Coordinates of C-alpha atoms (C1' of nucleotides) in Angstrom, one line a residue:
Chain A
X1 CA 0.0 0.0 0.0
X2 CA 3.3 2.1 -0.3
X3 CA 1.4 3.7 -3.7
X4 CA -1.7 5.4 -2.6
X5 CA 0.5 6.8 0.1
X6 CA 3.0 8.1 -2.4
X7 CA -0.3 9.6 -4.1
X8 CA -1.7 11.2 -0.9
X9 CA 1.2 12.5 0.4
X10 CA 1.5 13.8 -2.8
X11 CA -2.0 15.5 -2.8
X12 CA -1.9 16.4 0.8
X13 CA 1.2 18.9 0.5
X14 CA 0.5 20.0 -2.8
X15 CA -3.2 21.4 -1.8
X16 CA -1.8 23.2 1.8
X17 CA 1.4 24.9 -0.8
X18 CA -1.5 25.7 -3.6
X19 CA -3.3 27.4 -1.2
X20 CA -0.5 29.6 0.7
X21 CA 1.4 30.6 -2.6
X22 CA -0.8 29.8 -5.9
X23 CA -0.5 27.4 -8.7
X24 CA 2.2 29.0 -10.6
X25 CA 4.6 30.2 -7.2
X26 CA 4.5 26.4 -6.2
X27 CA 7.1 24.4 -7.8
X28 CA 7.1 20.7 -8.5
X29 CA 10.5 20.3 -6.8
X30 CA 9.2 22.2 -3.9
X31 CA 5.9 20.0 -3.3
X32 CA 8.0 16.9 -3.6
X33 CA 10.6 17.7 -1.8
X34 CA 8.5 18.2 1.0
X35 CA 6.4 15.3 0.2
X36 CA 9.3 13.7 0.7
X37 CA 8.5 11.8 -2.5
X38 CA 10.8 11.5 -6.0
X39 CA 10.7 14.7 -8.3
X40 CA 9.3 12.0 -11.2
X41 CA 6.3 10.7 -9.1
X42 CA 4.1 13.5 -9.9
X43 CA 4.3 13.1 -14.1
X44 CA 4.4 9.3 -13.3
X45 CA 0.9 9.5 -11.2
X46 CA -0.7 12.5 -12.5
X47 CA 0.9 13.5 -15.9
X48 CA 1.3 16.7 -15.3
X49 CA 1.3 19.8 -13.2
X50 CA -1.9 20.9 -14.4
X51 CA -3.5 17.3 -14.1
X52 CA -2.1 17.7 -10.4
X53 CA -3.8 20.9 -10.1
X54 CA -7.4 19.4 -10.8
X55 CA -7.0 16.0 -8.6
X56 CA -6.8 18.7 -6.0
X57 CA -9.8 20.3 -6.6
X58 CA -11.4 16.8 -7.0
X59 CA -10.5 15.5 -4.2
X60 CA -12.5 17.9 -2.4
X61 CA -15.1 18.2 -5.2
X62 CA -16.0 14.9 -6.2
X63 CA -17.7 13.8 -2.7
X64 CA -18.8 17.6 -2.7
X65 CA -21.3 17.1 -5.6
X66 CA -22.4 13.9 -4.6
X67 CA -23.4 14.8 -1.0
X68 CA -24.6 17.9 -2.0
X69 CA -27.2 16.2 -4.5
X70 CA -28.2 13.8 -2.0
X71 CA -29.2 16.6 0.5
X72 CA -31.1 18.2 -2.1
X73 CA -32.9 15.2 -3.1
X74 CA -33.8 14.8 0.4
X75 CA -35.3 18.7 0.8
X76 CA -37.0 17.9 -2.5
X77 CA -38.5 14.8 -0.8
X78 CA -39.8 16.9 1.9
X79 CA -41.1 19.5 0.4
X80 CA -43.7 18.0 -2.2
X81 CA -44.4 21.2 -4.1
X82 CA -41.7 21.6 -5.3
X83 CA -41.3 25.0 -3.1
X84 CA -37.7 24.4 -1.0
X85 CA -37.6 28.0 1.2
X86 CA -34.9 30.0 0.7
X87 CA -33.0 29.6 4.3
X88 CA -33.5 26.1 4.1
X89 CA -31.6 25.6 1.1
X90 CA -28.8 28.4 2.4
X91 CA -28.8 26.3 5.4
X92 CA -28.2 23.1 3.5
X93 CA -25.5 24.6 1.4
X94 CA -23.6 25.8 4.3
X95 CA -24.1 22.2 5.9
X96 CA -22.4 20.0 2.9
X97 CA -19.7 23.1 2.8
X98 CA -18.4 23.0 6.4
X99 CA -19.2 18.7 6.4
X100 CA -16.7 17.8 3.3
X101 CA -13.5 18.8 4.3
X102 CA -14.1 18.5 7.7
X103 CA -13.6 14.4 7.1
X104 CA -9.9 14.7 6.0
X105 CA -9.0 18.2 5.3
X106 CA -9.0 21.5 6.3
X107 CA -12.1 23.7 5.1
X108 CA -9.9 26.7 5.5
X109 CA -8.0 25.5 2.5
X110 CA -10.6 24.3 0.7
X111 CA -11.8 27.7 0.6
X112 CA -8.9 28.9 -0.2
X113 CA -8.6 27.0 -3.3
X114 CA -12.1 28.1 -4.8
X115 CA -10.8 31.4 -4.3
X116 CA -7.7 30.6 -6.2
X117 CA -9.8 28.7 -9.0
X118 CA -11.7 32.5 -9.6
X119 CA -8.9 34.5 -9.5
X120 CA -5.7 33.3 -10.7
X121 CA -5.6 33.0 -14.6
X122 CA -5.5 29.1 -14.9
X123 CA -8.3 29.1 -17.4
X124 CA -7.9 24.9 -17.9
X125 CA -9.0 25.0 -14.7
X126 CA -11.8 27.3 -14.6
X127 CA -13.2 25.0 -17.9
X128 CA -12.4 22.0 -15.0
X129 CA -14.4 23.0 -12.6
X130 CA -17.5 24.3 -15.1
X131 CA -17.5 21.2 -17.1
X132 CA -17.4 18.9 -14.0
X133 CA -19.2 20.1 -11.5
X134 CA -21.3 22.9 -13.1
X135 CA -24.6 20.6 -13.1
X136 CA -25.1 20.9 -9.4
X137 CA -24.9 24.4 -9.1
X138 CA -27.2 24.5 -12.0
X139 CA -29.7 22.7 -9.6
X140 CA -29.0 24.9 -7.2
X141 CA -30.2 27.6 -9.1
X142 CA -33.2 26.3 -10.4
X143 CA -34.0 25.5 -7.2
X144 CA -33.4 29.4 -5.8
X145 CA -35.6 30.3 -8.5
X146 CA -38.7 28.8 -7.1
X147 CA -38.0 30.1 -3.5
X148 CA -37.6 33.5 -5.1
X149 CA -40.0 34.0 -7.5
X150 CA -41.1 37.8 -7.1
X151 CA -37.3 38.6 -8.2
X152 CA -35.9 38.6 -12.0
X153 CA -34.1 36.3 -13.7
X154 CA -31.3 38.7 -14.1
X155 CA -31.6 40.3 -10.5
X156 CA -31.1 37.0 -8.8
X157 CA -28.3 35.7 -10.8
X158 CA -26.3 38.8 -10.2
X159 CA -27.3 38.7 -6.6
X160 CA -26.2 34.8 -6.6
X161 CA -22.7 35.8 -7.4
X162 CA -22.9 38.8 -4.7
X163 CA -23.4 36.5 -2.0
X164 CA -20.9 34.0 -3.9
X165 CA -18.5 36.5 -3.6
X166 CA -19.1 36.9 -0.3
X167 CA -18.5 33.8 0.8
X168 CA -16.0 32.9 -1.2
X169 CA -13.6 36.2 -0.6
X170 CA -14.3 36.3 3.3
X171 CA -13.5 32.8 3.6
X172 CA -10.9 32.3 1.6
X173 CA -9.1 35.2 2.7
X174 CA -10.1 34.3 6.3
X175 CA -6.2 34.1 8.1
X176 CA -6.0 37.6 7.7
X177 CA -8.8 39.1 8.6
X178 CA -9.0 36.7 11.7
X179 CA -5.5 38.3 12.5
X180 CA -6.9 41.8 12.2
X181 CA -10.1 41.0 14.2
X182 CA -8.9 39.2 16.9
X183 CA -6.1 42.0 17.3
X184 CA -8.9 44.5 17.5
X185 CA -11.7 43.2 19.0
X186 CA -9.9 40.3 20.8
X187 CA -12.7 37.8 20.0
X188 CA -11.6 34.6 18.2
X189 CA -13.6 33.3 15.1
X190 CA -13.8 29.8 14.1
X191 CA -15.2 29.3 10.6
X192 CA -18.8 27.9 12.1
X193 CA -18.9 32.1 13.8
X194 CA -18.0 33.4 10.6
X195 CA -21.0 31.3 8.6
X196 CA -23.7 32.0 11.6
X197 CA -22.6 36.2 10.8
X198 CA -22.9 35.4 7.5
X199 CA -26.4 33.6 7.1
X200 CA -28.5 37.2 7.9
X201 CA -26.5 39.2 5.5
X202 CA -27.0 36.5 2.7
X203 CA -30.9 36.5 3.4
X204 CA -31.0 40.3 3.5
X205 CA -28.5 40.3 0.7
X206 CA -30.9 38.4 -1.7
X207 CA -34.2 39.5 -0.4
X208 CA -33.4 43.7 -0.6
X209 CA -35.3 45.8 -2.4
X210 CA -35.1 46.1 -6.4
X211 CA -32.9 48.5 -7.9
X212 CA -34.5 51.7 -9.8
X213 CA -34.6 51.0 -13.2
X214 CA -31.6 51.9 -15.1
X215 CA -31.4 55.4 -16.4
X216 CA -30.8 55.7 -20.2
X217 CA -27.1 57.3 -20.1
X218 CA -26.9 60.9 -19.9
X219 CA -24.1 62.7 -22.0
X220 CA -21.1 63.3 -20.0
X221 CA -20.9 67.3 -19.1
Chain B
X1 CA 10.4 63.4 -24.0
X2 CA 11.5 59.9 -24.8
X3 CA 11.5 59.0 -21.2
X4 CA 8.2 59.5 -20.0
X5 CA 6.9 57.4 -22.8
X6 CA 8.7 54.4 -22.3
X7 CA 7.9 54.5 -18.6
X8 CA 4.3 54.9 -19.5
X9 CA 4.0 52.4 -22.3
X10 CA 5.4 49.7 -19.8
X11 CA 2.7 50.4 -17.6
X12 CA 0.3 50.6 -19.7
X13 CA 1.1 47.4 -20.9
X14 CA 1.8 45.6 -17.6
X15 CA -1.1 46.2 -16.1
X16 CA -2.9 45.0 -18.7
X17 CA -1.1 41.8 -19.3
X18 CA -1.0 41.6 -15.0
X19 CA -4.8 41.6 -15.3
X20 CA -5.6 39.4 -17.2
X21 CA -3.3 36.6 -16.3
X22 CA -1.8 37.5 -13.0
X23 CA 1.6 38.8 -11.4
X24 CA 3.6 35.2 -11.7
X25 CA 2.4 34.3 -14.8
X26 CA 3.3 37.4 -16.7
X27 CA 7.4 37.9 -17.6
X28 CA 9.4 41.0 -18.4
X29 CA 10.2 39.5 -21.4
X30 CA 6.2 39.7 -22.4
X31 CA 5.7 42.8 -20.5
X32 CA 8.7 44.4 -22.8
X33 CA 8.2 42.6 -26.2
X34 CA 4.4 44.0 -26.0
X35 CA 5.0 47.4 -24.9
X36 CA 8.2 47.4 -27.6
X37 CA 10.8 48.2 -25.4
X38 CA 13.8 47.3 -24.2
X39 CA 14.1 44.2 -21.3
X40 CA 16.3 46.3 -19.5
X41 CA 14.1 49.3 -19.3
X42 CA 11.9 47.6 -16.4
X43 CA 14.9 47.0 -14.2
X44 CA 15.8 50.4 -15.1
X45 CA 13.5 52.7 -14.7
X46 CA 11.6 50.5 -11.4
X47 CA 14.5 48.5 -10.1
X48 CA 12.6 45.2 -10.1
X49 CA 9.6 43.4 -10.8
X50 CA 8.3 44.2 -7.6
X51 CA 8.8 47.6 -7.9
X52 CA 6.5 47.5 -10.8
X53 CA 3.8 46.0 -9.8
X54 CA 3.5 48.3 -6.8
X55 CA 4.1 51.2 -9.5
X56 CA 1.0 50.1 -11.6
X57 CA -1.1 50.0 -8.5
X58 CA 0.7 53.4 -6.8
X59 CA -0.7 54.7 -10.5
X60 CA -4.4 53.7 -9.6
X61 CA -4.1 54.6 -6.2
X62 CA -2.6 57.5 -5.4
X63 CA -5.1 59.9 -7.4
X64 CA -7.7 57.2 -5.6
X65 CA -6.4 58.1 -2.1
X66 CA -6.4 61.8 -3.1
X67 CA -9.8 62.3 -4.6
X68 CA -11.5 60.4 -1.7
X69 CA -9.9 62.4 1.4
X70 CA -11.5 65.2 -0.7
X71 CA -14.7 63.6 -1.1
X72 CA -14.8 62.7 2.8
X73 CA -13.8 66.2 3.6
X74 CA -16.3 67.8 1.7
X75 CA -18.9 65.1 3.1
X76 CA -17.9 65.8 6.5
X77 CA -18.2 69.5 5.9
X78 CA -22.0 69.2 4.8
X79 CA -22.6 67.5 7.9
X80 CA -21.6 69.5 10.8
X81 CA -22.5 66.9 13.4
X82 CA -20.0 64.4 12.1
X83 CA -22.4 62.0 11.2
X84 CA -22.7 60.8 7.7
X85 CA -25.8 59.0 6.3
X86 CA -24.5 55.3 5.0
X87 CA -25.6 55.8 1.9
X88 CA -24.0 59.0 1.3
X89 CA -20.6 57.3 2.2
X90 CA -21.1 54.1 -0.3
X91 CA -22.4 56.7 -3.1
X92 CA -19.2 58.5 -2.4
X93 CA -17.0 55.7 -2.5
X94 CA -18.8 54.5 -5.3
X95 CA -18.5 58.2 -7.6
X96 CA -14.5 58.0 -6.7
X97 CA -14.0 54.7 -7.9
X98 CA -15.4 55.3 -10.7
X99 CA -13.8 58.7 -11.7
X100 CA -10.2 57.7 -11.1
X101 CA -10.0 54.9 -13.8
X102 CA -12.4 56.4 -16.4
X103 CA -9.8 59.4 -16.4
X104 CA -7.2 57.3 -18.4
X105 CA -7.6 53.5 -17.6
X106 CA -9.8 50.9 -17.5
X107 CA -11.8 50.4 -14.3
X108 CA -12.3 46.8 -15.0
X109 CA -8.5 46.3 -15.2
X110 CA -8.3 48.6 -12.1
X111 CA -11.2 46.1 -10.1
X112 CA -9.0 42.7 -11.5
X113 CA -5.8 44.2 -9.7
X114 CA -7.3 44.5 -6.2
X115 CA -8.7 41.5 -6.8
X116 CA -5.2 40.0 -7.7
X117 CA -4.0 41.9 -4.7
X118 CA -5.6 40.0 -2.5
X119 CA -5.9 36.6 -4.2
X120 CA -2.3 36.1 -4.9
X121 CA 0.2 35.5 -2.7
X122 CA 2.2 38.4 -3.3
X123 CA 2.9 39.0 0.7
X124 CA 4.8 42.5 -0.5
X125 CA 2.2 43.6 -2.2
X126 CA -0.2 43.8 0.7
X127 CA 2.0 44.8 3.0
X128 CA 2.7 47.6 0.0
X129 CA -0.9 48.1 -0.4
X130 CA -1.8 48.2 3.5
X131 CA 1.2 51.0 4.4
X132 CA 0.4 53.1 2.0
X133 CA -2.7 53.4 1.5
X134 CA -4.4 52.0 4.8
X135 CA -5.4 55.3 6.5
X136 CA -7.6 56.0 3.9
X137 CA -9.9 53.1 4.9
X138 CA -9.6 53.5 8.4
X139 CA -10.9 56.7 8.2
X140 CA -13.8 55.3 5.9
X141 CA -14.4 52.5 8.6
X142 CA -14.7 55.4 11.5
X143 CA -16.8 57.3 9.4
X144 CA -19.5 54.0 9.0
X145 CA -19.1 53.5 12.6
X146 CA -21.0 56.7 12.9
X147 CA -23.1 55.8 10.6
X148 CA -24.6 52.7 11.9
X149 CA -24.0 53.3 16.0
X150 CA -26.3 50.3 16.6
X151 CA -23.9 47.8 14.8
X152 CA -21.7 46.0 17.3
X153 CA -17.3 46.7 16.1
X154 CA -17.0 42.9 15.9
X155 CA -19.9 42.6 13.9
X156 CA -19.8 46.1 11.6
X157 CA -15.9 44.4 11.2
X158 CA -17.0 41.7 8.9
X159 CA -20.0 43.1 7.2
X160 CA -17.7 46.1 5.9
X161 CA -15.9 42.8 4.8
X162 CA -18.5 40.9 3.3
X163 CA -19.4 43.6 1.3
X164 CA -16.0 44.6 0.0
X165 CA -15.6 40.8 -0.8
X166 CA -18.8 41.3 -3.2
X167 CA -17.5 44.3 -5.2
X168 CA -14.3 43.0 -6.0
X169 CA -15.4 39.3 -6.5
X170 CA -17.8 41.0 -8.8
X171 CA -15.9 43.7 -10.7
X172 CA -13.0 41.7 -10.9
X173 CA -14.8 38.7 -12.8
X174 CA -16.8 41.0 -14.1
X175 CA -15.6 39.8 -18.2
X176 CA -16.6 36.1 -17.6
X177 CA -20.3 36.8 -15.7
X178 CA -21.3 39.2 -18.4
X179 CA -20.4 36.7 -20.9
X180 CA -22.9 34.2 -19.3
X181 CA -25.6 37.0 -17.7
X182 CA -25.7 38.4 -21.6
X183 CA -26.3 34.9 -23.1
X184 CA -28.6 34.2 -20.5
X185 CA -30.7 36.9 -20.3
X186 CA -29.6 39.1 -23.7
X187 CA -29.0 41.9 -21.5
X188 CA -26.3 43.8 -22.2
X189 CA -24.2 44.9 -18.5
X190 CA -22.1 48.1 -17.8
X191 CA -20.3 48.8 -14.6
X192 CA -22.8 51.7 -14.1
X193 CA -25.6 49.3 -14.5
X194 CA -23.5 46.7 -11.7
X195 CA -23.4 49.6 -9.3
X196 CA -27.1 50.1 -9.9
X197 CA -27.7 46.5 -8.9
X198 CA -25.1 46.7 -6.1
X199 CA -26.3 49.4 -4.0
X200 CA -29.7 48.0 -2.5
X201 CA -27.8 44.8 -2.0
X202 CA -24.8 46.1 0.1
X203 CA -27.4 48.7 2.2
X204 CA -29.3 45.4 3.3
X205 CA -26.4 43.3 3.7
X206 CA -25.1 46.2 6.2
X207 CA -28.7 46.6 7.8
X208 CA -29.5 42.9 8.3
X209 CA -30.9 41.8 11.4
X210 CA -28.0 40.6 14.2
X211 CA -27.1 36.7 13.8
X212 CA -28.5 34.6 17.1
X213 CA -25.7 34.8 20.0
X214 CA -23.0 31.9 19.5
X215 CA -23.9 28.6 20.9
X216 CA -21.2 26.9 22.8
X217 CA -19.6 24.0 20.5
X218 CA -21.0 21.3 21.7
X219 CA -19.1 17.9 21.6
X220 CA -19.3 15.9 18.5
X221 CA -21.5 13.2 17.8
Chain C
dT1 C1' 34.0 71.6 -29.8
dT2 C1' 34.3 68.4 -25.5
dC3 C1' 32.2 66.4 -21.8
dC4 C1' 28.6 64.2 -19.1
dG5 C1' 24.4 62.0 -17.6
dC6 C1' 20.5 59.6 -19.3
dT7 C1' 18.4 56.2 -22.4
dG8 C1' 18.4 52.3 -25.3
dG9 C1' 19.9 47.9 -27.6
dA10 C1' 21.9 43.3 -27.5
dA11 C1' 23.9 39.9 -25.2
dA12 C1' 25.1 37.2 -21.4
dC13 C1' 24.4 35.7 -16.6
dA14 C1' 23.0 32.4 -13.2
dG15 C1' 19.2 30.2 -11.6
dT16 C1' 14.6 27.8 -11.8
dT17 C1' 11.0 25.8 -14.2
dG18 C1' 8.3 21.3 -16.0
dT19 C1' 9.3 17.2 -18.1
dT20 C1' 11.8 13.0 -19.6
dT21 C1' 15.0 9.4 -19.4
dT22 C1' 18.0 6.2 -17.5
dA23 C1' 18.8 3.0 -14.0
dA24 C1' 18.1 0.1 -10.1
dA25 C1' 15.3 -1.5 -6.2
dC26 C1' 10.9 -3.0 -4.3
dA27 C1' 6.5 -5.4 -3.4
dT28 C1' 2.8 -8.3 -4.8
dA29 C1' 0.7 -11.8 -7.5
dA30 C1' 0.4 -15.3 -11.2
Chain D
dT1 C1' 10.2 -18.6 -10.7
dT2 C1' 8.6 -14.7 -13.9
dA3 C1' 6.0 -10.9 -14.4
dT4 C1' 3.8 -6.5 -13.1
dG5 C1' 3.2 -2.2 -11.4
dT6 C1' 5.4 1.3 -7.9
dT7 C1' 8.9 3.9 -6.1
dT8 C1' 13.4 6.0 -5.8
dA9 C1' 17.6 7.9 -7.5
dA10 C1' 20.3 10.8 -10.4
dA11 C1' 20.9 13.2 -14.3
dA12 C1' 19.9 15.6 -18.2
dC13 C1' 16.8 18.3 -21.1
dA14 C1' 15.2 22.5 -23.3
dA15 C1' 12.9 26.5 -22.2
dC16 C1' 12.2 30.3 -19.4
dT17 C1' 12.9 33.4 -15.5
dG18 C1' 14.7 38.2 -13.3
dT19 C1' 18.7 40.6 -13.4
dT20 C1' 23.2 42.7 -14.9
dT21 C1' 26.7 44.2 -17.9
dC22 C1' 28.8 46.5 -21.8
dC23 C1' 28.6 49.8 -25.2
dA24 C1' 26.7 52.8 -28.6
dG25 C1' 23.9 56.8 -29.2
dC26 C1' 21.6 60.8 -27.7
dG27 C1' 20.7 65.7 -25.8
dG28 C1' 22.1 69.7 -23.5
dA29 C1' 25.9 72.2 -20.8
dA30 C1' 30.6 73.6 -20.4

DNA sequence: TTCCGCTGGAAACAGTTGTTTTAAACATAA
DNA sequence: TTATGTTTAAAACAACTGTTTCCAGCGGAA
């Protein structure tokens, strides 16, 4: 069993340097170095960098999607209209976030890495992640759009990647701005505080008043 | 005049080429061969890679910095009782963003660097970003703490946090959500329009209701 | 004119990158 | 035993990185 080890180990130190420095600042050499596994392993097991890259992300993603669709298949169950209210399916989201990692890994990381996925360039990544896993957040969606019918299309899916955003930058940038705010308002933070501060600004976040209609644009003076 | 327009024309170029793929991923060699200059003119005119990077952000946020001490000062003069409506402050903040870039630059390449900024590891460049520019925002966090007196610090901390997290998620993606919100929908979506959308979100993420006290962690089951 | 500081061009520097290849060791199973 | 698939070791590969050096040209000042 000396190979899946080789394979983990690999995985395990290459998703904790992703996270600290980025895809491009980490080298091979460094990750197996202190993998303390042979420079050749990772092209032997993975192929690639980049093919390294997304067995990260699926490590995390894979049992992601699949208990993810399970607990929405149980809210369907329960709900026979067809009607899933909006906190409940927040709630459930935030559940199968914080339960995932929490088996092996760290969900600070994990966070860390969807940040990455957004921001840094990596665009076979970003195609990775759409084509693998884009079906359940499609569900997801659909699914928002029946607890919030009184908003427009286009309203709620800019105001799903508002609260994305969110969640996403607060989270993944979380290290810092614990520093900051235990240094100020010596209080510690676990991730659980930071999701039960978050859940009442999401709510208020999606359910706020429409926007005046847009103004046809005036000439500049 | 020679001078000036080198200088320039790399900057011009790097930040374009630093937005779109990031800091690491971009080279001098690129930078120059783009911008048709000479390889050695970075490390010549800025010293070092670093020193350009913090020079095409300096270029964004100096006349940033300036512009909104101004706007606070003229805020704070309207207001002789030092208290500021919120959403006076946001529509100021949200006037001086947008009149810095449109001046010469893009704002959407100006709203993918602070995104970069915080996304990448790029420790110098916070540290850069914090020193220098860091009393600006504290003043803008005192000035909300005014504003909403019934907030708790701990708690005002991390919606002022939440809510920066949505503008830059959003502005900084902004190329790869239109693309899908213009298929989706056929509507086409300007920054102005964004900013539209984002105000009534960000006031009721700042005015949601308080979360529920913390429990204490129970033991796992 | 001569001189000097600034700019630009081409080349070279030294180091790192991802990847591949060679080889030898190792375990497990047919 | 003979295979088979893993793992390590060491080295080399070609390509690319940021940085530095050397030298030619330039403008304006003496």
């Amino acid at each position: 069993m000396a190979q899946t080890d080789t394979v983990t180990r690999i995985l395990d130190t290459a998703e904790v340097l992703f996270a600290e420095r980025g895809f491009a600042e980490t080298s091979l050499r460094t990750i197996t170095s202190k993998a303390r596994v042979n420079l050749a392993a990772v092209n032997y097991h993975f192929g690639s960098k980049k093919a390294l890259i997304q067995a990260v992300f699926a490590r995390y993603l894979d049992p992601f999607t699949v208990r993810f669709h399970h607990a929405l298949d149980e809210l369907e169950a329960r709900h026979d209209d067809g009607v899933i209210p909006l906190e409940e399916l927040l709630e459930t989201m935030a559940r199968t976030v914080l339960e995932v990692p929490a088996e092996k890994h760290s969900l600070k990381v994990f966070m860390k890495l969807l940040g990455l996925a957004y921001s840094q360039a990596q665009g076979h990544l970003r195609r990775y992640i759409q084509e693998e896993y884009g079906s359940v957040f499609t569900r997801f969606v659909e699914l928002v759009r029946r607890a919030t019918p009184e908003l427009p299309d286009a309203e709620r899916f800019w105001r799903l990647h508002f609260v994305l955003g969110t969640v996403i930058f607060t989270l993944s940038g979380l290290d810092a701005l614990r520093d900051i705010a235990e240094k100020d308002y010596q209080e510690h933070v676990s991730v659980r505080d930071l999701i039960r501060r978050l859940r009442p600004v999401v709510v208020a976040a999606l359910n706020a008043p429409l926007p005046p209609p847009a103004l046809p644009r005036a000439k500049a003076s």
